[in-house]
Tab-separated table of C-alpha atoms in Angstrom:
chain	number	residue	atom	x	y	z
A	128	MET	CA	-25.273	-42.010	-16.879
A	129	ARG	CA	-27.383	-41.963	-13.839
A	130	ASP	CA	-29.517	-45.184	-13.242
A	131	LEU	CA	-33.162	-44.960	-12.798
A	132	ASN	CA	-33.541	-45.091	-9.082
A	133	LEU	CA	-37.308	-44.345	-8.148
A	134	ALA	CA	-36.381	-43.395	-4.618
A	135	ARG	CA	-34.637	-40.278	-5.274
A	136	SER	CA	-33.412	-38.063	-2.516
A	137	ALA	CA	-34.841	-34.650	-1.980
A	138	ASP	CA	-31.424	-33.300	-2.833
A	139	ASP	CA	-31.507	-35.124	-6.299
A	140	ARG	CA	-34.987	-34.020	-7.071
A	141	GLU	CA	-33.701	-30.479	-6.430
A	142	ARG	CA	-30.652	-30.860	-8.561
A	143	PHE	CA	-32.419	-32.862	-11.485
A	144	PRO	CA	-35.907	-31.490	-11.532
A	145	VAL	CA	-38.542	-33.950	-12.905
A	146	VAL	CA	-39.719	-32.809	-16.310
A	147	ILE	CA	-43.232	-33.867	-17.057
A	148	GLY	CA	-44.534	-33.164	-20.473
A	149	ASP	CA	-43.539	-29.967	-21.936
A	150	ALA	CA	-40.889	-27.463	-20.752
A	151	GLY	CA	-43.738	-25.300	-19.255
A	152	ALA	CA	-44.232	-27.779	-16.610
A	153	ARG	CA	-40.847	-27.608	-14.989
A	154	ASP	CA	-40.350	-26.338	-11.480
A	155	PRO	CA	-40.455	-22.547	-11.461
A	156	VAL	CA	-36.973	-21.009	-10.878
A	157	VAL	CA	-38.566	-18.225	-8.636
A	158	THR	CA	-41.857	-18.464	-6.831
A	159	LEU	CA	-43.365	-15.572	-4.885
A	160	THR	CA	-46.304	-16.417	-2.782
A	161	SER	CA	-48.187	-13.468	-1.082
A	162	LEU	CA	-44.916	-11.877	-0.457
A	163	THR	CA	-45.471	-8.720	1.713
A	164	LYS	CA	-43.107	-6.395	3.447
A	165	ARG	CA	-44.188	-3.560	5.655
A	166	TYR	CA	-42.200	-0.797	7.172
A	167	GLY	CA	-44.499	0.500	9.826
A	168	ASP	CA	-47.513	1.824	8.090
A	169	LEU	CA	-46.012	1.704	4.685
A	170	VAL	CA	-46.580	-1.456	2.681
A	171	ALA	CA	-43.715	-1.611	0.307
A	172	VAL	CA	-44.616	-5.055	-1.192
A	173	ASP	CA	-48.329	-6.194	-0.917
A	174	GLU	CA	-49.383	-9.766	-1.371
A	175	LEU	CA	-47.021	-10.216	-4.424
A	176	SER	CA	-47.291	-13.587	-6.213
A	177	PHE	CA	-45.517	-14.579	-9.495
A	178	SER	CA	-43.192	-17.173	-10.807
A	179	LEU	CA	-40.559	-17.346	-13.519
A	180	ARG	CA	-40.380	-19.897	-16.235
A	181	PRO	CA	-36.945	-21.296	-16.812
A	182	GLY	CA	-35.135	-20.129	-20.034
A	183	THR	CA	-36.976	-16.808	-20.192
A	184	VAL	CA	-36.078	-13.056	-19.627
A	185	THR	CA	-38.821	-11.616	-17.320
A	186	GLY	CA	-39.013	-7.877	-17.075
A	187	PHE	CA	-40.113	-6.431	-13.739
A	188	PHE	CA	-41.635	-3.194	-14.238
A	189	GLY	CA	-43.067	-0.525	-11.793
A	190	ALA	CA	-42.633	3.273	-11.110
A	191	ASN	CA	-39.797	4.367	-8.720
A	192	GLY	CA	-40.891	3.431	-5.336
A	193	ALA	CA	-43.380	0.772	-6.545
A	194	GLY	CA	-41.450	-2.043	-4.635
A	195	LYS	CA	-39.313	-3.543	-7.305
A	196	THR	CA	-36.043	-3.307	-5.436
A	197	THR	CA	-37.644	-4.315	-2.018
A	198	THR	CA	-38.974	-7.370	-3.822
A	199	LEU	CA	-35.611	-8.265	-5.205
A	200	ARG	CA	-34.029	-7.868	-1.870
A	201	LEU	CA	-36.640	-10.087	-0.186
A	202	LEU	CA	-36.034	-12.627	-2.898
A	203	LEU	CA	-32.289	-12.607	-2.412
A	204	GLY	CA	-32.429	-12.937	1.396
A	205	LEU	CA	-31.202	-9.411	2.025
A	206	ALA	CA	-34.448	-8.514	3.772
A	207	GLU	CA	-36.922	-10.600	5.551
A	208	PRO	CA	-40.506	-10.609	4.440
A	209	THR	CA	-43.249	-9.642	6.890
A	210	SER	CA	-45.332	-12.469	5.605
A	211	GLY	CA	-45.523	-14.740	2.535
A	212	GLU	CA	-42.466	-16.227	0.998
A	213	ALA	CA	-40.059	-15.936	-1.905
A	214	LEU	CA	-38.368	-19.101	-3.107
A	215	VAL	CA	-35.502	-19.577	-5.458
A	216	PHE	CA	-35.123	-23.092	-6.836
A	217	GLY	CA	-37.600	-24.263	-4.196
A	218	HIS	CA	-35.649	-22.659	-1.206
A	219	ARG	CA	-35.381	-19.590	0.642
A	220	TYR	CA	-32.170	-17.900	-0.716
A	221	ARG	CA	-30.577	-17.950	2.660
A	222	GLU	CA	-30.942	-21.640	2.819
A	223	LEU	CA	-29.369	-22.399	-0.685
A	224	ASP	CA	-26.206	-24.372	-0.663
A	225	ASP	CA	-23.577	-22.638	-2.860
A	226	PRO	CA	-25.860	-19.672	-3.858
A	227	ALA	CA	-23.298	-18.043	-6.060
A	228	ARG	CA	-23.425	-21.115	-8.416
A	229	ARG	CA	-27.095	-20.826	-8.782
A	230	VAL	CA	-28.072	-17.172	-8.564
A	231	GLY	CA	-26.065	-14.097	-9.798
A	232	ALA	CA	-27.506	-10.665	-8.729
A	233	VAL	CA	-26.671	-6.995	-9.178
A	234	LEU	CA	-28.762	-4.641	-7.024
A	235	GLU	CA	-26.735	-1.420	-7.072
A	236	SER	CA	-24.311	-0.065	-9.721
A	237	SER	CA	-21.986	1.366	-7.048
A	238	ASP	CA	-21.439	-1.466	-4.587
A	239	PHE	CA	-17.609	-1.331	-4.670
A	240	HIS	CA	-14.932	-0.161	-2.394
A	241	PRO	CA	-13.459	2.725	-4.207
A	242	GLY	CA	-9.955	1.873	-3.455
A	243	ARG	CA	-9.931	-1.749	-4.423
A	244	SER	CA	-9.172	-2.855	-7.906
A	245	GLY	CA	-11.880	-4.436	-10.104
A	246	ARG	CA	-9.994	-7.686	-10.146
A	247	ASP	CA	-9.422	-7.723	-6.337
A	248	HIS	CA	-13.287	-7.154	-5.809
A	249	LEU	CA	-14.058	-10.146	-7.893
A	250	ARG	CA	-11.294	-12.101	-6.185
A	251	THR	CA	-12.932	-11.540	-2.767
A	252	LEU	CA	-16.200	-12.823	-4.009
A	253	ALA	CA	-14.577	-15.765	-5.721
A	254	LEU	CA	-12.644	-16.828	-2.576
A	255	ALA	CA	-15.876	-16.670	-0.553
A	256	ALA	CA	-17.677	-18.736	-3.157
A	257	GLU	CA	-14.613	-21.180	-3.533
A	258	ILE	CA	-14.563	-20.282	-7.253
A	259	PRO	CA	-11.015	-20.568	-8.946
A	260	SER	CA	-9.333	-17.349	-9.804
A	261	THR	CA	-9.173	-18.323	-13.515
A	262	ARG	CA	-12.976	-17.809	-13.524
A	263	VAL	CA	-12.182	-14.182	-12.329
A	264	GLU	CA	-10.164	-13.643	-15.488
A	265	GLU	CA	-12.877	-15.265	-17.650
A	266	VAL	CA	-15.680	-12.981	-16.403
A	267	LEU	CA	-13.280	-9.955	-16.696
A	268	ALA	CA	-12.824	-10.758	-20.387
A	269	LEU	CA	-16.491	-11.450	-20.925
A	270	VAL	CA	-17.540	-8.034	-19.706
A	271	GLU	CA	-14.515	-6.511	-21.478
A	272	LEU	CA	-12.992	-5.183	-18.330
A	273	ALA	CA	-9.696	-7.113	-18.448
A	274	ALA	CA	-7.574	-4.162	-19.427
A	275	ALA	CA	-8.926	-1.953	-16.523
A	276	ALA	CA	-9.091	-4.718	-13.903
A	277	HIS	CA	-5.911	-3.644	-12.216
A	278	ARG	CA	-7.206	-0.101	-11.657
A	279	ARG	CA	-9.167	0.997	-8.461
A	280	VAL	CA	-12.904	1.226	-8.980
A	281	GLN	CA	-12.854	4.979	-8.144
A	282	ALA	CA	-11.463	5.467	-11.791
A	283	TYR	CA	-14.348	3.504	-13.372
A	284	SER	CA	-17.049	5.043	-15.298
A	285	LEU	CA	-20.759	4.148	-14.477
A	286	GLY	CA	-20.815	1.960	-17.327
A	287	MET	CA	-17.687	0.106	-16.124
A	288	ARG	CA	-19.229	-0.317	-12.690
A	289	GLN	CA	-22.227	-1.770	-14.330
A	290	ARG	CA	-20.201	-4.315	-16.209
A	291	LEU	CA	-18.081	-5.128	-13.054
A	292	GLY	CA	-21.206	-5.795	-11.065
A	293	LEU	CA	-22.362	-8.157	-13.836
A	294	ALA	CA	-18.953	-9.891	-13.867
A	295	GLY	CA	-19.553	-10.463	-10.054
A	296	ALA	CA	-22.889	-11.875	-10.583
A	297	LEU	CA	-21.652	-14.212	-13.361
A	298	LEU	CA	-18.669	-15.590	-11.231
A	299	GLY	CA	-20.382	-18.808	-10.250
A	300	ASN	CA	-21.969	-19.395	-13.820
A	301	PRO	CA	-25.388	-19.232	-12.395
A	302	GLN	CA	-28.744	-20.652	-13.538
A	303	LEU	CA	-30.551	-17.322	-12.574
A	304	LEU	CA	-29.588	-13.792	-13.084
A	305	VAL	CA	-31.359	-11.001	-11.145
A	306	LEU	CA	-30.483	-7.448	-12.244
A	307	ASP	CA	-31.944	-4.155	-10.897
A	308	GLU	CA	-31.942	-1.411	-13.559
A	309	PRO	CA	-28.830	-2.848	-15.350
A	310	ALA	CA	-29.002	-0.471	-18.286
A	311	ASN	CA	-28.544	2.654	-16.223
A	312	GLY	CA	-25.299	4.351	-17.251
A	313	LEU	CA	-24.789	2.214	-20.251
A	314	ASP	CA	-24.064	3.798	-23.611
A	315	PRO	CA	-25.949	2.716	-26.610
A	316	ALA	CA	-23.389	-0.028	-27.583
A	317	GLY	CA	-23.479	-1.104	-23.854
A	318	VAL	CA	-27.268	-1.393	-23.968
A	319	HIS	CA	-26.953	-3.498	-27.210
A	320	TRP	CA	-24.410	-5.738	-25.731
A	321	LEU	CA	-26.398	-6.304	-22.556
A	322	ARG	CA	-29.563	-7.124	-24.602
A	323	ARG	CA	-27.716	-9.732	-26.634
A	324	PHE	CA	-26.030	-11.181	-23.532
A	325	LEU	CA	-29.343	-11.675	-21.726
A	326	ARG	CA	-30.922	-13.215	-24.721
A	327	ASP	CA	-28.020	-15.599	-25.117
A	328	PHE	CA	-28.195	-16.304	-21.424
A	329	ALA	CA	-31.833	-17.350	-21.612
A	330	ALA	CA	-31.270	-19.225	-24.942
A	331	GLN	CA	-29.147	-21.583	-22.840
A	332	GLY	CA	-32.177	-22.401	-20.793
A	333	ARG	CA	-31.185	-20.129	-17.948
A	334	THR	CA	-33.485	-17.500	-16.437
A	335	VAL	CA	-33.187	-13.708	-16.156
A	336	LEU	CA	-35.301	-11.390	-13.972
A	337	VAL	CA	-34.611	-7.782	-14.825
A	338	SER	CA	-36.191	-4.677	-13.301
A	339	SER	CA	-36.454	-1.635	-15.414
A	340	HIS	CA	-38.295	1.540	-16.022
A	341	MET	CA	-37.004	1.769	-19.622
A	342	LEU	CA	-39.956	0.097	-21.252
A	343	ALA	CA	-39.199	0.661	-24.870
A	344	GLU	CA	-35.597	-0.771	-24.329
A	345	ALA	CA	-36.939	-3.676	-22.235
A	346	ALA	CA	-39.707	-4.640	-24.689
A	347	GLN	CA	-36.913	-5.620	-27.014
A	348	THR	CA	-35.405	-8.121	-24.531
A	349	VAL	CA	-38.142	-9.675	-22.473
A	350	ASP	CA	-40.183	-12.767	-23.010
A	351	ASP	CA	-42.387	-12.242	-19.934
A	352	VAL	CA	-43.674	-9.219	-18.088
A	353	VAL	CA	-44.522	-8.587	-14.367
A	354	ILE	CA	-45.901	-5.162	-13.593
A	355	ILE	CA	-46.428	-3.866	-10.079
A	356	ASP	CA	-47.760	-0.619	-8.611
A	357	HIS	CA	-47.739	0.477	-4.970
A	358	GLY	CA	-46.268	-2.882	-4.153
A	359	ARG	CA	-49.186	-4.748	-5.751
A	360	HIS	CA	-49.345	-7.116	-8.696
A	361	VAL	CA	-50.995	-5.332	-11.618
A	362	ALA	CA	-50.418	-7.604	-14.542
A	363	SER	CA	-48.147	-10.384	-15.638
A	364	GLY	CA	-47.806	-12.720	-18.501
A	365	ARG	CA	-46.061	-13.147	-21.883
A	366	LEU	CA	-45.197	-9.874	-23.442
A	367	HIS	CA	-47.026	-10.538	-26.759
A	368	GLU	CA	-50.251	-11.573	-24.881
A	369	LEU	CA	-50.211	-8.410	-22.903
A	370	THR	CA	-49.597	-6.110	-25.946
A	371	GLY	CA	-51.778	-8.244	-28.203
A	372	GLY	CA	-49.054	-7.454	-30.927
A	373	GLU	CA	-50.721	-4.032	-31.407
A	374	ARG	CA	-49.980	-1.758	-28.448
A	375	THR	CA	-46.560	-0.856	-27.127
A	376	LEU	CA	-45.517	-2.126	-23.718
A	377	GLU	CA	-45.546	1.482	-22.742
A	378	ASP	CA	-49.157	1.845	-23.588
A	379	VAL	CA	-50.100	-1.313	-21.642
A	380	TYR	CA	-48.031	-0.191	-18.624
A	381	LEU	CA	-49.470	3.316	-18.484
A	382	GLY	CA	-53.020	1.961	-18.985
A	383	LEU	CA	-52.588	-0.376	-16.117
A	384	THR	CA	-50.918	1.963	-13.618
A	385	GLY	CA	-53.199	4.734	-14.159
A	386	GLY	CA	-50.906	6.971	-16.217
A	387	ALA	CA	-52.058	8.678	-19.299
A	388	ALA	CA	-52.456	6.103	-21.999
B	294	MET	CA	-15.542	-20.855	7.046
B	295	THR	CA	-12.035	-20.964	5.665
B	296	ALA	CA	-13.446	-19.675	2.287
B	297	GLU	CA	-14.896	-16.726	4.066
B	298	LEU	CA	-11.750	-16.121	5.973
B	299	ARG	CA	-9.602	-16.043	2.923
B	300	SER	CA	-11.927	-13.644	1.377
B	301	GLU	CA	-11.868	-11.357	4.409
B	302	LEU	CA	-7.968	-11.517	4.401
B	303	LEU	CA	-8.050	-10.384	0.789
B	304	LYS	CA	-10.351	-7.676	1.619
B	305	GLN	CA	-7.790	-6.391	4.262
B	306	ARG	CA	-5.025	-6.511	1.913
B	307	SER	CA	-6.577	-5.068	-1.165
B	308	THR	CA	-7.296	-1.578	-0.054
B	309	ARG	CA	-4.846	0.924	1.419
B	310	THR	CA	-6.908	1.075	4.658
B	311	GLY	CA	-4.841	-1.468	6.582
B	312	LEU	CA	-1.567	-0.206	5.436
B	313	GLY	CA	-2.520	3.433	6.192
B	314	LEU	CA	-3.545	2.535	9.728
B	315	PHE	CA	-0.405	0.572	10.230
B	316	ALA	CA	1.809	3.404	9.060
B	317	GLY	CA	-0.149	5.899	11.172
B	318	LEU	CA	0.179	3.672	14.155
B	319	LEU	CA	3.984	3.127	13.768
B	320	GLY	CA	4.483	6.961	13.239
B	321	LEU	CA	2.489	7.839	16.358
B	322	VAL	CA	4.364	5.142	18.484
B	323	LEU	CA	7.671	6.782	17.318
B	324	VAL	CA	6.549	10.234	18.202
B	325	ALA	CA	5.089	9.007	21.542
B	326	MET	CA	8.210	7.359	22.528
B	327	LEU	CA	10.545	10.207	21.728
B	328	LEU	CA	8.215	12.740	23.489
B	329	HIS	CA	8.107	10.539	26.652
B	330	ALA	CA	11.789	9.593	26.615
B	331	TYR	CA	12.989	13.122	26.111
B	332	ALA	CA	10.382	15.228	27.805
B	333	LEU	CA	10.020	13.494	31.165
B	334	PRO	CA	12.446	14.247	33.906
B	335	ALA	CA	15.259	11.636	34.348
B	336	ARG	CA	14.413	10.962	37.946
B	337	ILE	CA	10.795	9.916	36.946
B	338	LEU	CA	12.075	7.786	34.000
B	339	ASP	CA	14.349	5.958	36.416
B	340	SER	CA	11.811	3.634	37.858
B	341	THR	CA	10.757	0.313	36.445
B	342	SER	CA	7.025	1.130	36.602
B	343	THR	CA	7.339	4.398	34.737
B	344	GLN	CA	9.571	2.654	32.081
B	345	LEU	CA	6.779	-0.115	31.759
B	346	MET	CA	4.177	2.618	31.541
B	347	VAL	CA	6.044	4.544	28.824
B	348	PHE	CA	6.779	1.540	26.640
B	349	GLY	CA	3.248	0.455	27.078
B	350	ARG	CA	2.073	3.464	25.193
B	351	GLY	CA	2.898	1.394	21.908
B	352	GLY	CA	0.348	-1.262	23.036
B	353	PHE	CA	-2.182	1.250	24.005
B	354	LEU	CA	-1.890	2.854	20.420
B	355	ALA	CA	-2.192	-0.635	18.926
B	356	ILE	CA	-5.472	-1.402	20.646
B	357	LEU	CA	-6.951	1.825	19.391
B	358	PHE	CA	-5.818	1.178	15.772
B	359	ALA	CA	-6.742	-2.410	15.972
B	360	ALA	CA	-10.262	-1.637	17.085
B	361	LEU	CA	-10.519	0.853	14.324
B	362	LEU	CA	-9.341	-1.725	11.827
B	363	GLY	CA	-11.815	-4.242	13.081
B	364	ALA	CA	-14.771	-1.728	13.022
B	365	LEU	CA	-13.844	-0.719	9.469
B	366	SER	CA	-13.900	-4.269	8.262
B	367	ILE	CA	-17.774	-4.254	8.712
B	368	THR	CA	-18.723	-0.582	8.597
B	369	SER	CA	-16.800	0.147	5.243
B	370	GLU	CA	-18.775	-2.782	3.675
B	371	ILE	CA	-21.980	-1.168	4.865
B	372	ARG	CA	-20.871	2.230	3.698
B	373	TYR	CA	-19.874	1.176	0.171
B	374	GLY	CA	-22.532	-1.359	-0.310
B	375	THR	CA	-20.157	-4.320	-0.809
B	376	ILE	CA	-22.074	-5.945	2.181
B	377	ARG	CA	-24.752	-6.741	-0.359
B	378	SER	CA	-22.570	-8.895	-2.655
B	379	THR	CA	-20.700	-10.250	0.451
B	380	PHE	CA	-24.155	-11.522	1.850
B	381	LEU	CA	-25.313	-12.801	-1.728
B	382	VAL	CA	-22.264	-14.975	-1.886
B	383	SER	CA	-22.292	-15.908	1.873
B	384	PRO	CA	-25.936	-15.722	3.030
B	385	ARG	CA	-25.027	-17.290	6.284
B	386	ARG	CA	-24.182	-14.042	7.703
B	387	GLY	CA	-22.763	-15.440	11.022
B	388	ARG	CA	-19.862	-16.942	9.118
B	389	VAL	CA	-18.957	-13.607	7.509
B	390	ILE	CA	-18.859	-11.883	10.881
B	391	VAL	CA	-16.819	-14.754	12.413
B	392	ALA	CA	-14.354	-14.647	9.499
B	393	LYS	CA	-14.045	-10.768	9.856
B	394	VAL	CA	-13.284	-11.407	13.485
B	395	TRP	CA	-10.429	-13.868	12.969
B	396	ALA	CA	-9.040	-11.798	10.069
B	397	SER	CA	-9.215	-8.541	12.078
B	398	MET	CA	-7.692	-10.308	15.148
B	399	LEU	CA	-4.767	-11.601	13.107
B	400	VAL	CA	-3.974	-8.186	11.522
B	401	GLY	CA	-4.797	-6.597	14.944
B	402	ALA	CA	-2.310	-8.827	16.706
B	403	ALA	CA	0.276	-7.956	14.158
B	404	PHE	CA	-0.371	-4.300	14.796
B	405	GLY	CA	0.183	-4.944	18.605
B	406	LEU	CA	3.310	-6.954	17.969
B	407	ALA	CA	4.844	-4.345	15.707
B	408	ALA	CA	3.795	-1.315	17.808
B	409	SER	CA	4.851	-2.828	21.186
B	410	ALA	CA	8.313	-4.109	19.651
B	411	LEU	CA	8.868	-0.553	18.175
B	412	ALA	CA	7.996	1.173	21.388
B	413	ALA	CA	10.212	-1.159	23.490
B	414	GLY	CA	13.183	-0.774	21.044
B	415	VAL	CA	12.899	2.994	20.520
B	416	GLY	CA	12.128	3.722	24.126
B	417	THR	CA	15.064	1.660	25.237
B	418	ALA	CA	17.393	3.233	22.747
B	419	ALA	CA	16.109	6.766	23.744
B	420	LEU	CA	16.573	6.209	27.499
B	421	ARG	CA	20.049	4.796	26.938
B	422	ALA	CA	20.990	7.887	24.812
B	423	ARG	CA	19.900	10.075	27.740
B	424	GLY	CA	22.080	8.026	30.049
B	425	ILE	CA	19.001	6.511	32.055
B	426	ASP	CA	19.603	2.862	33.161
B	427	VAL	CA	16.794	0.644	31.621
B	428	GLN	CA	15.757	-1.762	34.355
B	429	LEU	CA	13.457	-4.086	32.512
B	430	SER	CA	14.256	-7.722	32.352
B	431	GLY	CA	13.801	-10.001	29.310
B	432	GLY	CA	10.588	-11.257	30.799
B	433	ASP	CA	9.295	-7.762	30.964
B	434	TYR	CA	9.997	-7.210	27.340
B	435	ALA	CA	8.465	-10.477	26.304
B	436	LEU	CA	5.275	-9.621	28.256
B	437	LEU	CA	5.057	-6.172	26.895
B	438	ILE	CA	5.324	-7.471	23.290
B	439	ALA	CA	3.273	-10.602	23.590
B	440	GLY	CA	0.567	-8.898	25.788
B	441	GLY	CA	0.532	-6.076	23.319
B	442	ALA	CA	-0.243	-8.499	20.534
B	443	ALA	CA	-2.949	-10.247	22.507
B	444	ALA	CA	-4.692	-7.020	23.634
B	445	ALA	CA	-4.633	-5.594	20.128
B	446	GLY	CA	-6.038	-8.820	18.693
B	447	LEU	CA	-8.891	-8.860	21.255
B	448	TRP	CA	-9.551	-5.111	20.686
B	449	ALA	CA	-9.755	-5.769	16.909
B	450	ALA	CA	-12.631	-8.382	17.745
B	451	ILE	CA	-14.340	-5.794	19.930
B	452	GLY	CA	-14.097	-3.377	16.947
B	453	VAL	CA	-15.732	-5.838	14.646
B	454	GLY	CA	-18.582	-6.591	17.204
B	455	LEU	CA	-19.116	-2.842	17.724
B	456	GLY	CA	-19.230	-2.020	14.056
B	457	ALA	CA	-21.717	-4.868	13.483
B	458	VAL	CA	-24.039	-3.440	16.165
B	459	LEU	CA	-23.670	0.325	15.271
B	460	ARG	CA	-23.215	-0.233	11.546
B	461	ASN	CA	-22.761	3.452	10.790
B	462	GLN	CA	-18.915	4.161	10.204
B	463	VAL	CA	-18.330	7.654	11.628
B	464	PRO	CA	-20.239	7.114	15.015
B	465	THR	CA	-18.513	3.838	15.377
B	466	LEU	CA	-14.954	5.192	14.827
B	467	ILE	CA	-15.619	8.268	16.875
B	468	GLY	CA	-17.140	6.043	19.692
B	469	ILE	CA	-13.980	3.912	19.905
B	470	CYS	CA	-11.708	6.840	19.888
B	471	ALA	CA	-13.766	8.627	22.498
B	472	TRP	CA	-13.993	5.733	24.877
B	473	LEU	CA	-10.316	4.819	24.830
B	474	LEU	CA	-8.865	8.345	24.748
B	475	PHE	CA	-11.388	10.089	27.052
B	476	VAL	CA	-14.269	8.165	28.629
B	477	GLU	CA	-12.277	5.380	30.251
B	478	GLY	CA	-9.568	7.544	31.599
B	479	LEU	CA	-12.286	9.772	33.196
B	480	LEU	CA	-13.989	6.685	34.751
B	481	ALA	CA	-10.775	5.162	35.822
B	482	GLY	CA	-8.914	8.016	37.292
B	483	ASP	CA	-10.674	11.199	37.431
B	484	ILE	CA	-13.888	10.163	39.067
B	485	ALA	CA	-12.743	9.003	42.544
B	486	ALA	CA	-16.225	7.991	43.623
B	487	LEU	CA	-15.960	4.916	41.323
B	488	GLY	CA	-13.247	3.436	43.363
B	489	ASP	CA	-11.347	0.796	41.609
B	490	VAL	CA	-13.922	0.057	38.994
B	491	GLY	CA	-11.681	1.519	36.481
B	492	ARG	CA	-9.306	-1.382	36.415
B	493	TYR	CA	-11.996	-3.721	35.109
B	494	LEU	CA	-12.714	-1.557	31.972
B	495	PRO	CA	-11.705	-2.942	28.576
B	496	GLY	CA	-8.882	-0.572	27.984
B	497	ALA	CA	-7.413	-1.158	31.405
B	498	ALA	CA	-7.741	-4.830	30.972
B	499	ALA	CA	-5.845	-4.569	27.806
B	500	ALA	CA	-2.956	-2.623	29.497
B	501	ALA	CA	-3.010	-5.133	32.464
B	502	ILE	CA	-1.975	-7.935	30.050
B	503	SER	CA	1.354	-6.354	29.396
B	504	VAL	CA	1.720	-5.186	33.086
B	505	GLN	CA	1.950	-1.631	32.219
B	506	ASN	CA	1.278	-0.558	35.762
B	507	ALA	CA	1.452	-3.246	38.351
B	508	ASP	CA	0.137	-0.996	41.189
B	509	THR	CA	-3.173	0.020	39.626
B	510	LEU	CA	-3.989	-2.732	37.123
B	511	LEU	CA	-5.128	-6.322	37.399
B	512	SER	CA	-2.688	-9.322	36.973
B	513	PRO	CA	-1.906	-10.139	33.314
B	514	VAL	CA	-3.845	-13.445	33.367
B	515	VAL	CA	-6.941	-11.781	34.887
B	516	GLY	CA	-6.750	-8.893	32.425
B	517	LEU	CA	-6.515	-11.353	29.543
B	518	VAL	CA	-9.509	-13.389	30.733
B	519	LEU	CA	-11.482	-10.215	31.312
B	520	LEU	CA	-10.635	-8.921	27.761
B	521	VAL	CA	-11.614	-12.247	26.133
B	522	ILE	CA	-14.990	-11.933	27.894
B	523	TYR	CA	-15.456	-8.401	26.580
B	524	ALA	CA	-14.506	-9.454	23.078
B	525	THR	CA	-16.773	-12.509	23.220
B	526	VAL	CA	-19.639	-10.322	24.338
B	527	ALA	CA	-19.017	-7.813	21.620
B	528	VAL	CA	-18.814	-10.416	18.897
B	529	LEU	CA	-22.016	-12.121	20.145
B	530	ALA	CA	-23.933	-8.818	20.105
B	531	GLY	CA	-22.463	-8.257	16.560
B	532	LEU	CA	-23.715	-11.809	15.339
B	533	LEU	CA	-27.248	-11.166	16.927
B	534	ALA	CA	-27.409	-7.688	15.318
B	535	THR	CA	-26.455	-9.030	11.905
B	536	ALA	CA	-28.351	-12.210	11.752
B	537	ARG	CA	-31.904	-10.908	11.251
B	538	ARG	CA	-31.563	-7.153	10.441
B	539	ASP	CA	-32.359	-6.210	6.879
B	540	VAL	CA	-29.589	-5.075	4.589
B	541	ALA	CA	-30.554	-1.741	3.042
C-alpha cells in the first residue's frame, strides 16, 4: 500500500490520477483542444475539441473524407497538427513513455509485410516495446489466430488481417484502444465478437475510441458519440442523449450533417 | 535502443528479402568471377593490380546489394504500411532509424564478408586452374575481405539514409543501381574534364578500402574515412527527413 504522501511527483500524479468525487471527474484519457490540420488550402481538421471519458466506448462518426483518420493520426503522433493539440493521458503521444502499454491502435487493416508471418509481425512489435513473447501467444489466442500464426500474412483474409491488427494493438495490454473502421471485412460472427470484446474492454474501466460509418452497428456498441463533418465538430455527447431514446443514430447523424433525414 | 535493434534484426530475418538478396549476390559474384577469370586474356590477368581488380568485383557487388538491403529496410515499411505500427510502438523515430542503420550495417557487412571471400576463393581457384600465377599476399586477401565487409556495411547505412529521405521504394532502388552501375563510372572515368574527382565518390571510396586499384584510388584509410563521412551524412539526412514529416 502506498503511503499518503502529499508531495506527489508529476510522474505519480500521472500514473495514479487523483479521483475527486464521482468517476466523471477523472482526468480525460484523450483531450483534443482546437486541433487543426491544414494541407495547403484544405482544412482537414478544423478547430476540433472533445475529450473521452474513461471506461467508455466512444464512436467517432463522419462521412468519408470528414477528417476522422487525420484526427486519429494527429492523436497518435503520426502527423503534426497545424495548431491546437491532442493529448493522450495528458501528454502528446510522441512524448509518452512506453506508449504500447498505454495505447493500442489500428489505423489500416493491411499494414503488414505480406511475406512475414502473423506471429513474426507481432514479435517485431513486442521486441520494440519490450513485451515478452509469451504475450504474443496470448493475443494470438485472444483473436483466434493461433492456428494461422505461422502462415504469411499474404494468405490471410481481410477479417484475419483485422484481427491481427487488433492483436498488435493489444500486445501491451493498453488502457486506451483507438480503432479506425475495425468492422470492415469482418463477417457477422466477427462483428458480434468485436462488439462484445469492446464492451468487455470498456467494462474493465478502459477506454475505446472507434471510428466508423456503420451507424446501425456502432449504435449497439458505443456509449458516447462524436460526429464531425468537413473536419468540424458537429455534435458530441452520450448516445442516449443525442437520440433522445426515440430517433436512431442514423436519423441524428443525417439530420446534423445535412443528409436527408 | 537495443529493443529497437532487436526488432529490426527480426524484421530482417522474418521475410525472404534478405535471404533472396544474399543468394542473388553470391550467384552474381560466382558468375562475375568465372567470366573474368576465364574470359580475360592470360597476359592481362597476370598482373597483381588486375587480380586485385577482378577479385574486388565481389566487394563491389556487395556494396550494391547492401545498399539495396538498407534502403529496403525503410522503404518496404513505408510501402506496406508497417511504418505506422513501428512508429506507434516507437514514437521516437530517430531511434528506429538508428536501429535500422545498425541492423543493416551488420547484415551488409556480412554480405561484404561473404561476397569478398567467395570472390577471392573462386577467383584464385579459377586462375590457378588456368595455370595463372596468383601473386596476392595474405595481407592482400585480408584487406580484400575485411575492406569488402567494411565498405558494404557503410553502404548499407547509406542505403538506409537514402531510403529515409526518398521514401518511395522504386525510385530509391533504381537510384542506387543507377549511381553505382552507371553514373559514378561516367563521372570517374568517362568525363575526363572532371580530373581525379572520381576517386572521391562514394563507390570509389568503397573500392579504395580494399585496394582494388592502387593506381587510381585513394589509400585504404582515406577511403574508409571518406566513406564513413558519406554514411554519416546520409544517416543524418535520413534522421532529419523522418523526424518531422507526417506519416501517411
